[in-house]
N, C-alpha and C. Protein backbone atom coordinates (compact mmCIF):
# COMPACT_ATOMS: atom_id res chain seq x y z
N MET A 1 120.00 102.50 105.14
CA MET A 1 118.63 101.88 104.33
C MET A 1 119.11 101.82 103.16
N SER A 2 118.33 100.79 101.72
CA SER A 2 119.17 100.36 100.13
C SER A 2 118.94 101.53 99.55
N ASN A 3 119.78 101.20 98.48
CA ASN A 3 119.44 102.39 97.76
C ASN A 3 118.33 101.43 96.17
N ARG A 4 118.03 100.20 97.06
CA ARG A 4 116.78 100.47 95.59
C ARG A 4 115.31 100.09 96.73
N ILE A 5 114.53 100.28 95.40
CA ILE A 5 113.49 100.40 96.14
C ILE A 5 112.51 99.56 95.42
N GLY A 6 111.58 99.19 95.75
CA GLY A 6 110.53 97.66 95.30
C GLY A 6 109.09 98.99 94.19
N VAL A 7 109.52 98.62 93.04
CA VAL A 7 108.17 99.36 92.24
C VAL A 7 106.85 98.48 91.75
N GLY A 8 107.62 96.72 91.70
CA GLY A 8 106.47 95.80 91.58
C GLY A 8 106.69 94.56 91.31
N ARG A 9 105.75 93.82 90.51
CA ARG A 9 106.59 92.46 91.05
C ARG A 9 105.83 91.45 89.57
N LEU A 10 106.67 90.40 89.91
CA LEU A 10 107.06 89.85 88.70
C LEU A 10 105.18 88.56 89.05
N VAL A 11 103.80 88.39 88.22
CA VAL A 11 102.60 87.84 89.20
C VAL A 11 102.68 86.82 88.08
N GLY A 12 102.98 86.17 86.89
CA GLY A 12 103.68 84.70 85.97
C GLY A 12 103.47 84.86 85.07
N VAL A 13 103.62 83.44 83.76
CA VAL A 13 104.15 83.16 83.26
C VAL A 13 103.16 84.01 81.84
N PHE A 14 103.03 84.04 80.49
CA PHE A 14 102.36 84.64 79.90
C PHE A 14 102.64 84.07 78.64
N GLY A 15 102.05 82.73 77.92
CA GLY A 15 103.06 82.35 76.66
C GLY A 15 104.16 80.95 77.20
N ILE A 16 104.32 80.48 76.01
CA ILE A 16 105.05 79.71 75.90
C ILE A 16 106.93 80.50 75.12
N LYS A 17 106.79 81.41 75.09
CA LYS A 17 107.61 81.79 74.78
C LYS A 17 108.46 83.05 75.76
N GLY A 18 108.78 82.55 76.79
CA GLY A 18 109.66 83.73 77.95
C GLY A 18 108.24 85.10 78.24
N TRP A 19 107.54 85.18 78.27
CA TRP A 19 107.19 86.08 78.21
C TRP A 19 106.35 86.52 80.11
N LEU A 20 106.71 87.10 80.91
CA LEU A 20 106.22 87.16 82.58
C LEU A 20 105.33 88.75 83.09
N LYS A 21 104.01 88.67 83.28
CA LYS A 21 103.50 89.10 84.00
C LYS A 21 103.79 90.06 84.31
N VAL A 22 103.62 91.09 84.79
CA VAL A 22 103.91 92.79 85.76
C VAL A 22 102.76 93.21 86.36
N LYS A 23 103.20 93.27 88.03
CA LYS A 23 102.09 93.95 88.63
C LYS A 23 102.77 95.32 89.36
N SER A 24 102.46 96.59 88.52
CA SER A 24 103.29 97.76 88.24
C SER A 24 102.98 98.43 89.73
N ASN A 25 103.67 98.86 90.26
CA ASN A 25 103.37 100.06 91.74
C ASN A 25 103.31 100.96 92.03
N THR A 26 104.02 101.66 90.25
CA THR A 26 104.20 103.03 90.14
C THR A 26 102.66 103.59 89.61
N GLU A 27 102.65 104.80 89.01
CA GLU A 27 101.75 105.82 89.34
C GLU A 27 102.40 107.26 88.15
N PRO A 28 102.09 106.93 86.58
CA PRO A 28 100.76 105.64 85.66
C PRO A 28 101.86 104.70 85.91
N THR A 29 101.15 102.97 85.92
CA THR A 29 101.16 102.09 85.64
C THR A 29 102.57 101.22 84.97
N GLU A 30 103.01 102.65 83.59
CA GLU A 30 103.32 101.96 82.15
C GLU A 30 104.77 102.82 82.57
N ASN A 31 104.93 103.90 84.18
CA ASN A 31 106.13 104.09 84.51
C ASN A 31 107.43 103.41 84.86
N ILE A 32 106.81 102.33 84.77
CA ILE A 32 107.56 101.02 85.66
C ILE A 32 108.35 100.64 84.13
N ILE A 33 108.58 100.38 83.05
CA ILE A 33 109.17 100.25 81.77
C ILE A 33 110.31 101.76 81.52
N SER A 34 110.27 102.79 82.12
CA SER A 34 111.16 104.08 81.92
C SER A 34 112.11 103.86 83.40
N TYR A 35 112.00 102.09 83.93
CA TYR A 35 113.15 102.27 84.94
C TYR A 35 114.01 101.27 84.05
N LYS A 36 115.49 101.75 83.97
CA LYS A 36 116.40 100.75 83.64
C LYS A 36 117.99 100.57 84.82
N PRO A 37 118.95 99.52 84.60
CA PRO A 37 118.14 98.47 85.40
C PRO A 37 116.83 97.93 85.80
N TRP A 38 116.45 96.38 86.34
CA TRP A 38 115.75 96.09 87.39
C TRP A 38 116.25 95.00 87.78
N PHE A 39 116.09 94.73 88.90
CA PHE A 39 117.25 94.13 89.87
C PHE A 39 115.53 93.18 90.43
N LEU A 40 115.60 91.80 90.30
CA LEU A 40 114.50 90.78 90.70
C LEU A 40 114.99 90.62 91.65
N LYS A 41 114.34 90.21 92.95
CA LYS A 41 114.75 90.23 94.32
C LYS A 41 114.19 88.67 94.35
N THR A 42 114.83 87.88 94.87
CA THR A 42 114.52 86.70 94.78
C THR A 42 114.85 85.53 96.29
N ALA A 43 114.93 84.59 96.37
CA ALA A 43 115.12 84.40 97.61
C ALA A 43 116.61 83.49 97.92
N HIS A 44 117.12 83.82 96.18
CA HIS A 44 118.65 83.85 96.07
C HIS A 44 119.39 84.72 96.16
N GLY A 45 118.77 86.32 96.72
CA GLY A 45 119.02 87.46 96.37
C GLY A 45 119.02 88.65 95.26
N LEU A 46 119.61 89.33 95.05
CA LEU A 46 119.37 90.04 93.79
C LEU A 46 119.93 89.77 92.67
N LYS A 47 119.27 89.70 91.45
CA LYS A 47 119.70 89.10 90.01
C LYS A 47 119.52 90.83 89.12
N GLU A 48 120.23 91.49 88.27
CA GLU A 48 119.75 92.73 87.91
C GLU A 48 119.99 91.63 86.63
N ILE A 49 118.49 92.20 85.73
CA ILE A 49 118.00 91.60 84.15
C ILE A 49 117.73 93.00 83.50
N GLU A 50 117.47 92.54 81.96
CA GLU A 50 117.38 93.32 81.24
C GLU A 50 115.77 93.36 80.08
N VAL A 51 115.16 93.50 80.34
CA VAL A 51 114.17 93.89 79.54
C VAL A 51 114.54 94.17 77.73
N ASP A 52 114.04 93.55 76.97
CA ASP A 52 114.54 93.85 75.59
C ASP A 52 113.44 94.34 75.11
N ASP A 53 112.12 93.60 75.66
CA ASP A 53 110.77 93.81 74.92
C ASP A 53 109.39 94.41 76.09
N TYR A 54 108.22 94.95 75.84
CA TYR A 54 107.72 94.55 76.98
C TYR A 54 106.26 95.27 75.63
N ALA A 55 104.74 94.46 76.71
CA ALA A 55 103.72 94.93 75.81
C ALA A 55 102.95 95.62 76.65
N PHE A 56 101.55 96.12 76.49
CA PHE A 56 100.62 96.05 76.81
C PHE A 56 99.40 95.79 76.50
N ARG A 57 98.60 94.71 77.28
CA ARG A 57 97.73 94.06 77.01
C ARG A 57 96.09 94.38 77.49
N PRO A 58 94.94 94.50 77.28
CA PRO A 58 94.02 94.68 77.98
C PRO A 58 94.19 93.68 79.43
N GLN A 59 94.93 92.29 79.94
CA GLN A 59 94.93 92.28 81.11
C GLN A 59 96.45 92.76 81.49
N GLY A 60 97.15 93.48 81.07
CA GLY A 60 98.01 94.04 82.25
C GLY A 60 99.10 94.03 80.95
N LEU A 61 100.31 94.20 81.99
CA LEU A 61 101.54 94.11 81.39
C LEU A 61 102.94 92.84 80.97
N ILE A 62 102.76 92.40 80.49
CA ILE A 62 103.71 91.56 80.06
C ILE A 62 105.32 91.96 79.53
N VAL A 63 106.36 91.17 80.07
CA VAL A 63 107.84 91.84 79.34
C VAL A 63 108.37 90.66 80.02
N HIS A 64 109.03 91.03 78.33
CA HIS A 64 109.97 89.75 77.99
C HIS A 64 111.21 90.13 78.23
N ILE A 65 112.19 88.91 78.74
CA ILE A 65 113.68 89.37 79.85
C ILE A 65 114.80 89.23 78.69
N LYS A 66 115.86 89.68 78.22
CA LYS A 66 116.95 89.62 77.57
C LYS A 66 117.31 87.74 77.85
N GLY A 67 117.19 86.50 77.24
CA GLY A 67 118.19 85.37 77.47
C GLY A 67 117.35 84.16 77.73
N CYS A 68 115.53 84.94 78.11
CA CYS A 68 114.45 83.93 78.78
C CYS A 68 113.86 83.44 77.78
N ASP A 69 113.46 82.57 76.76
CA ASP A 69 113.28 82.62 75.50
C ASP A 69 111.81 81.35 75.70
N ASP A 70 111.87 80.82 76.44
CA ASP A 70 111.19 79.43 76.85
C ASP A 70 110.42 79.70 78.77
N ARG A 71 109.00 79.10 78.82
CA ARG A 71 107.80 78.72 79.77
C ARG A 71 108.67 78.62 80.69
N ASP A 72 109.12 77.21 81.16
CA ASP A 72 110.55 77.51 81.81
C ASP A 72 111.48 78.26 82.53
N LYS A 73 112.13 78.48 81.75
CA LYS A 73 112.98 79.76 82.35
C LYS A 73 111.92 80.77 82.81
N ALA A 74 111.07 81.40 82.61
CA ALA A 74 110.45 82.94 83.07
C ALA A 74 110.09 82.26 83.98
N GLU A 75 109.55 81.04 84.73
CA GLU A 75 109.18 80.67 85.58
C GLU A 75 109.82 80.09 86.81
N ALA A 76 111.35 79.97 86.18
CA ALA A 76 112.58 80.01 87.20
C ALA A 76 112.27 81.60 87.74
N TYR A 77 111.94 82.55 87.70
CA TYR A 77 111.77 83.99 87.74
C TYR A 77 110.89 83.85 88.89
N GLY A 78 109.61 82.76 89.68
CA GLY A 78 109.00 82.85 90.02
C GLY A 78 107.82 84.41 90.56
N LYS A 79 107.17 84.87 91.13
CA LYS A 79 107.13 85.78 91.67
C LYS A 79 107.89 87.10 92.30
N ALA A 80 109.24 87.57 91.73
CA ALA A 80 110.05 87.92 92.02
C ALA A 80 110.03 89.17 92.34
N SER A 81 110.36 89.84 93.33
CA SER A 81 110.26 91.84 93.60
C SER A 81 110.77 92.38 92.29
N ILE A 82 110.32 93.50 92.09
CA ILE A 82 111.30 93.87 91.32
C ILE A 82 111.79 95.92 91.59
N GLU A 83 112.87 95.43 91.44
CA GLU A 83 113.48 96.62 92.08
C GLU A 83 114.38 97.23 91.15
N VAL A 84 114.43 98.72 91.81
CA VAL A 84 115.19 99.21 90.51
C VAL A 84 115.92 100.78 91.67
N ASP A 85 117.39 101.42 91.22
CA ASP A 85 117.94 102.29 91.69
C ASP A 85 117.70 103.41 92.27
N ILE A 86 117.23 103.86 93.64
CA ILE A 86 116.14 104.42 94.17
C ILE A 86 116.39 106.62 93.68
N ASP A 87 117.83 105.90 93.41
CA ASP A 87 118.01 107.72 92.40
C ASP A 87 117.58 108.06 90.96
N GLN A 88 116.76 107.22 90.54
CA GLN A 88 115.73 106.59 89.47
C GLN A 88 114.43 108.19 89.26
N LEU A 89 113.94 107.52 90.66
CA LEU A 89 113.06 108.73 91.06
C LEU A 89 113.21 109.87 91.21
N PRO A 90 111.95 110.95 90.08
CA PRO A 90 112.19 111.90 89.98
C PRO A 90 111.74 112.43 90.99
N ASN A 91 112.81 113.82 91.37
CA ASN A 91 112.18 114.73 92.66
C ASN A 91 110.60 115.12 92.38
N LEU A 92 110.52 115.57 93.49
CA LEU A 92 108.76 115.39 94.37
C LEU A 92 108.31 116.98 94.21
N ASP A 93 108.17 117.28 93.62
CA ASP A 93 108.00 118.68 94.80
C ASP A 93 107.33 119.32 96.01
N GLY A 94 107.92 120.32 96.49
CA GLY A 94 107.94 120.52 98.32
C GLY A 94 106.23 120.33 99.00
N GLY A 95 106.73 119.49 99.95
CA GLY A 95 105.31 119.28 100.40
C GLY A 95 105.20 117.61 99.52
N ASP A 96 105.40 116.96 98.52
CA ASP A 96 105.24 115.87 98.27
C ASP A 96 106.23 114.53 98.79
N TYR A 97 105.95 113.43 98.72
CA TYR A 97 106.66 112.21 99.86
C TYR A 97 106.41 111.08 99.04
N TYR A 98 107.29 110.41 98.50
CA TYR A 98 106.86 108.42 98.35
C TYR A 98 106.84 108.36 99.70
N TRP A 99 106.54 107.46 99.40
CA TRP A 99 105.66 106.18 100.55
C TRP A 99 107.17 105.72 101.58
N HIS A 100 107.93 104.94 100.87
CA HIS A 100 109.24 104.97 101.60
C HIS A 100 109.93 106.61 102.14
N GLN A 101 109.52 106.82 102.34
CA GLN A 101 110.27 108.39 102.82
C GLN A 101 109.41 108.56 103.68
N LEU A 102 108.02 107.88 104.19
CA LEU A 102 107.70 108.13 105.14
C LEU A 102 107.70 106.67 106.19
N ILE A 103 107.40 106.03 105.73
CA ILE A 103 107.56 104.38 106.24
C ILE A 103 108.47 104.39 107.84
N GLY A 104 108.80 104.54 108.71
CA GLY A 104 110.15 104.31 110.01
C GLY A 104 109.53 105.93 110.43
N LEU A 105 109.29 107.03 109.93
CA LEU A 105 108.50 108.13 110.76
C LEU A 105 107.97 107.67 112.27
N LYS A 106 108.66 108.55 112.68
CA LYS A 106 107.86 108.60 114.68
C LYS A 106 106.90 109.52 114.32
N VAL A 107 105.23 109.20 114.68
CA VAL A 107 104.56 110.18 114.28
C VAL A 107 103.26 110.63 115.89
N PHE A 108 103.81 111.53 116.19
CA PHE A 108 103.03 112.15 117.17
C PHE A 108 102.43 113.14 116.82
N THR A 109 101.34 113.68 118.26
CA THR A 109 100.00 114.34 117.88
C THR A 109 100.17 114.95 119.45
N GLU A 110 99.93 116.43 119.51
CA GLU A 110 99.94 117.18 120.28
C GLU A 110 98.12 117.26 120.44
N PHE A 111 98.07 116.30 121.79
CA PHE A 111 97.07 116.24 122.93
C PHE A 111 96.60 116.73 124.25
N GLY A 112 96.24 117.65 124.30
CA GLY A 112 95.79 118.32 125.68
C GLY A 112 97.21 119.34 126.15
N GLY A 113 98.08 119.64 125.16
CA GLY A 113 98.69 120.46 125.99
C GLY A 113 100.18 120.01 125.57
N ASN A 114 100.24 118.16 125.31
CA ASN A 114 101.39 117.66 125.53
C ASN A 114 101.70 117.23 123.82
N LYS A 115 102.92 116.81 123.97
CA LYS A 115 103.77 116.21 122.38
C LYS A 115 103.48 114.20 123.00
N VAL A 116 102.63 113.67 122.54
CA VAL A 116 102.68 112.24 122.50
C VAL A 116 102.99 111.71 121.05
N LEU A 117 103.89 110.51 121.70
CA LEU A 117 104.40 109.08 120.53
C LEU A 117 102.80 108.53 120.33
N LEU A 118 102.50 108.45 118.74
CA LEU A 118 101.86 107.55 118.30
C LEU A 118 102.04 105.91 118.28
N GLY A 119 103.47 106.96 117.39
CA GLY A 119 104.04 104.97 117.27
C GLY A 119 104.83 105.94 115.85
N GLU A 120 105.21 104.41 114.81
CA GLU A 120 105.77 105.26 113.56
C GLU A 120 104.69 103.70 113.12
N VAL A 121 105.32 105.26 111.05
CA VAL A 121 104.92 104.43 110.53
C VAL A 121 105.23 103.12 109.59
N LYS A 122 104.18 101.88 109.90
CA LYS A 122 104.30 100.52 109.62
C LYS A 122 104.77 100.32 107.84
N ASP A 123 103.27 100.98 108.01
CA ASP A 123 103.38 101.07 105.84
C ASP A 123 101.94 102.05 105.66
N LEU A 124 101.86 102.08 104.27
CA LEU A 124 100.09 102.86 104.06
C LEU A 124 99.87 102.05 102.62
N MET A 125 98.45 102.65 103.17
CA MET A 125 97.31 102.14 102.37
C MET A 125 97.24 102.61 101.27
N GLU A 126 96.64 102.32 99.98
CA GLU A 126 95.80 102.86 99.51
C GLU A 126 94.28 102.64 99.49
N THR A 127 93.70 103.37 99.91
CA THR A 127 91.65 103.03 99.91
C THR A 127 90.87 104.37 98.62
N GLY A 128 91.29 104.64 97.68
CA GLY A 128 90.32 105.19 96.77
C GLY A 128 90.28 106.44 97.29
N ALA A 129 89.48 107.09 97.97
CA ALA A 129 90.04 108.37 98.65
C ALA A 129 90.80 109.24 98.84
N ASN A 130 92.05 108.08 99.71
CA ASN A 130 93.29 108.99 100.35
C ASN A 130 93.56 107.72 100.64
N ASP A 131 95.00 108.19 100.85
CA ASP A 131 96.16 106.92 101.34
C ASP A 131 95.72 106.89 102.70
N VAL A 132 96.12 105.93 103.37
CA VAL A 132 96.23 106.37 104.69
C VAL A 132 97.35 105.58 105.54
N LEU A 133 98.14 106.10 106.46
CA LEU A 133 99.01 105.75 107.69
C LEU A 133 98.72 104.37 108.26
N ILE A 134 99.51 103.60 108.07
CA ILE A 134 99.18 102.30 109.49
C ILE A 134 100.06 102.29 110.53
N VAL A 135 100.07 103.28 111.51
CA VAL A 135 101.40 103.22 112.28
C VAL A 135 100.55 102.11 113.78
N ALA A 136 101.99 102.04 113.31
CA ALA A 136 101.81 100.64 114.99
C ALA A 136 102.65 101.65 115.86
N ALA A 137 102.92 100.80 117.30
CA ALA A 137 103.26 100.72 118.38
C ALA A 137 104.89 101.13 118.15
N CYS A 138 105.58 101.71 118.87
CA CYS A 138 106.76 101.34 118.52
C CYS A 138 107.43 101.87 119.89
N GLU A 139 108.66 101.27 120.49
CA GLU A 139 109.50 101.80 121.79
C GLU A 139 109.31 103.64 122.04
N GLY A 140 108.01 103.49 123.21
CA GLY A 140 107.90 105.09 123.93
C GLY A 140 106.64 105.27 123.67
N SER A 141 106.34 105.09 122.26
CA SER A 141 104.37 105.06 122.34
C SER A 141 103.97 104.88 123.30
N ILE A 142 102.33 105.88 123.40
CA ILE A 142 101.68 105.66 124.28
C ILE A 142 101.16 104.21 124.89
N ASP A 143 100.70 103.80 124.01
CA ASP A 143 100.49 102.35 123.85
C ASP A 143 100.85 101.22 123.07
N ASP A 144 99.68 100.43 122.86
CA ASP A 144 100.17 98.95 121.76
C ASP A 144 99.83 98.87 120.64
N ARG A 145 98.78 100.07 120.48
CA ARG A 145 97.87 99.68 119.57
C ARG A 145 98.14 100.39 117.99
N GLU A 146 97.53 100.04 117.11
CA GLU A 146 98.21 99.89 115.97
C GLU A 146 96.84 101.27 115.50
N ARG A 147 97.18 102.15 114.47
CA ARG A 147 96.11 103.65 114.44
C ARG A 147 96.10 103.93 112.44
N LEU A 148 94.99 103.60 111.91
CA LEU A 148 94.44 103.95 111.08
C LEU A 148 95.06 105.41 110.66
N VAL A 149 96.08 106.54 109.95
CA VAL A 149 95.40 107.82 110.57
C VAL A 149 95.57 108.11 107.82
N PRO A 150 94.51 108.81 107.87
CA PRO A 150 94.63 109.56 106.72
C PRO A 150 95.44 110.39 106.66
N TYR A 151 95.34 109.89 105.27
CA TYR A 151 97.05 110.44 104.83
C TYR A 151 96.61 111.53 103.86
N LEU A 152 95.97 112.95 105.06
CA LEU A 152 95.86 114.25 104.87
C LEU A 152 96.42 115.47 105.16
N PRO A 153 97.39 115.89 104.69
CA PRO A 153 98.28 116.67 104.29
C PRO A 153 97.25 118.19 104.35
N GLY A 154 97.66 118.87 105.80
CA GLY A 154 96.91 120.42 106.10
C GLY A 154 95.67 120.06 106.48
N GLU A 155 95.00 118.90 106.56
CA GLU A 155 93.43 118.15 107.91
C GLU A 155 94.45 117.64 108.90
N PHE A 156 94.61 116.35 108.90
CA PHE A 156 95.65 115.23 109.43
C PHE A 156 96.85 115.32 110.16
N VAL A 157 97.45 116.02 108.88
CA VAL A 157 98.85 115.78 109.05
C VAL A 157 99.70 116.84 108.66
N GLY A 158 100.12 116.94 109.95
CA GLY A 158 100.66 118.47 109.39
C GLY A 158 102.00 118.20 109.48
N VAL A 159 103.15 118.68 110.48
CA VAL A 159 104.45 119.05 109.77
C VAL A 159 105.21 117.29 109.70
N ILE A 160 105.99 117.38 108.38
CA ILE A 160 107.06 116.14 108.43
C ILE A 160 108.22 116.47 108.50
N ASP A 161 109.34 116.42 109.34
CA ASP A 161 110.24 116.70 109.17
C ASP A 161 111.46 115.05 108.61
N LEU A 162 111.62 114.95 107.69
CA LEU A 162 112.41 113.79 107.33
C LEU A 162 113.10 113.48 108.01
N ALA A 163 114.58 115.02 107.82
CA ALA A 163 115.86 115.25 108.58
C ALA A 163 115.80 114.77 109.62
N VAL A 164 114.62 115.02 110.71
CA VAL A 164 114.49 114.45 112.29
C VAL A 164 113.77 112.82 112.33
N GLY A 165 113.33 112.72 111.31
CA GLY A 165 112.85 111.40 111.38
C GLY A 165 111.08 111.23 111.97
N GLU A 166 110.75 112.84 112.14
CA GLU A 166 108.93 112.88 112.49
C GLU A 166 108.17 113.50 111.63
N MET A 167 107.05 112.77 112.03
CA MET A 167 105.58 113.83 111.60
C MET A 167 104.73 113.59 112.84
N LEU A 168 104.45 115.51 112.52
CA LEU A 168 103.38 115.53 113.63
C LEU A 168 101.22 115.89 113.26
N VAL A 169 100.56 114.91 113.45
CA VAL A 169 99.55 114.94 113.02
C VAL A 169 98.13 115.17 114.07
N ASP A 170 97.58 115.30 113.68
CA ASP A 170 96.34 116.20 114.21
C ASP A 170 95.38 115.12 114.54
N TRP A 171 95.35 114.47 115.88
CA TRP A 171 95.10 112.77 115.68
C TRP A 171 94.52 112.61 117.66
N ASP A 172 93.50 112.28 117.46
CA ASP A 172 93.25 112.02 118.78
C ASP A 172 93.51 110.77 119.55
N PRO A 173 94.25 110.41 120.45
CA PRO A 173 95.51 109.27 121.12
C PRO A 173 94.34 107.88 120.91
N GLU A 174 93.14 108.51 121.26
CA GLU A 174 92.06 107.04 121.83
C GLU A 174 91.40 106.90 120.88
N PHE A 175 91.47 107.25 119.46
CA PHE A 175 91.01 106.62 118.10
C PHE A 175 92.50 105.51 118.09
């Protein structure tokens, strides 16, 4: 597992003095600024950069990268992903998990008295009301279907065991 995690993305240039627009995946959005250093994941690999200024505008967050003082240099960064060292993330209270901790877990359900493998968490999506697990078929799963399981601990999501790499859900395999 990588020791870095994606926290956002560069989405375009802003003005002519090297500023870049940022789409933050942190919550709240402004938390992305507190992580240092940033690593930009480009087609050429990871590049460590230093944000030397930033501003929150009505259209979103913009940043200035040290040494990037014109639009052409800024455009060269393209739409790179922003990664930070994973150990910078704050510890969560018991029972709370980061999405990256859930991705890859094997998802089981107990149905008809048997423990059945539905698949593994491929991704999560935010729907507004609650997050949703995207459970994809994997080796040993009961079929080749992809399932969307609401991430509602205590209702559909039961035990999560990160050490074992498993999650138990209350989900009918026919759904």
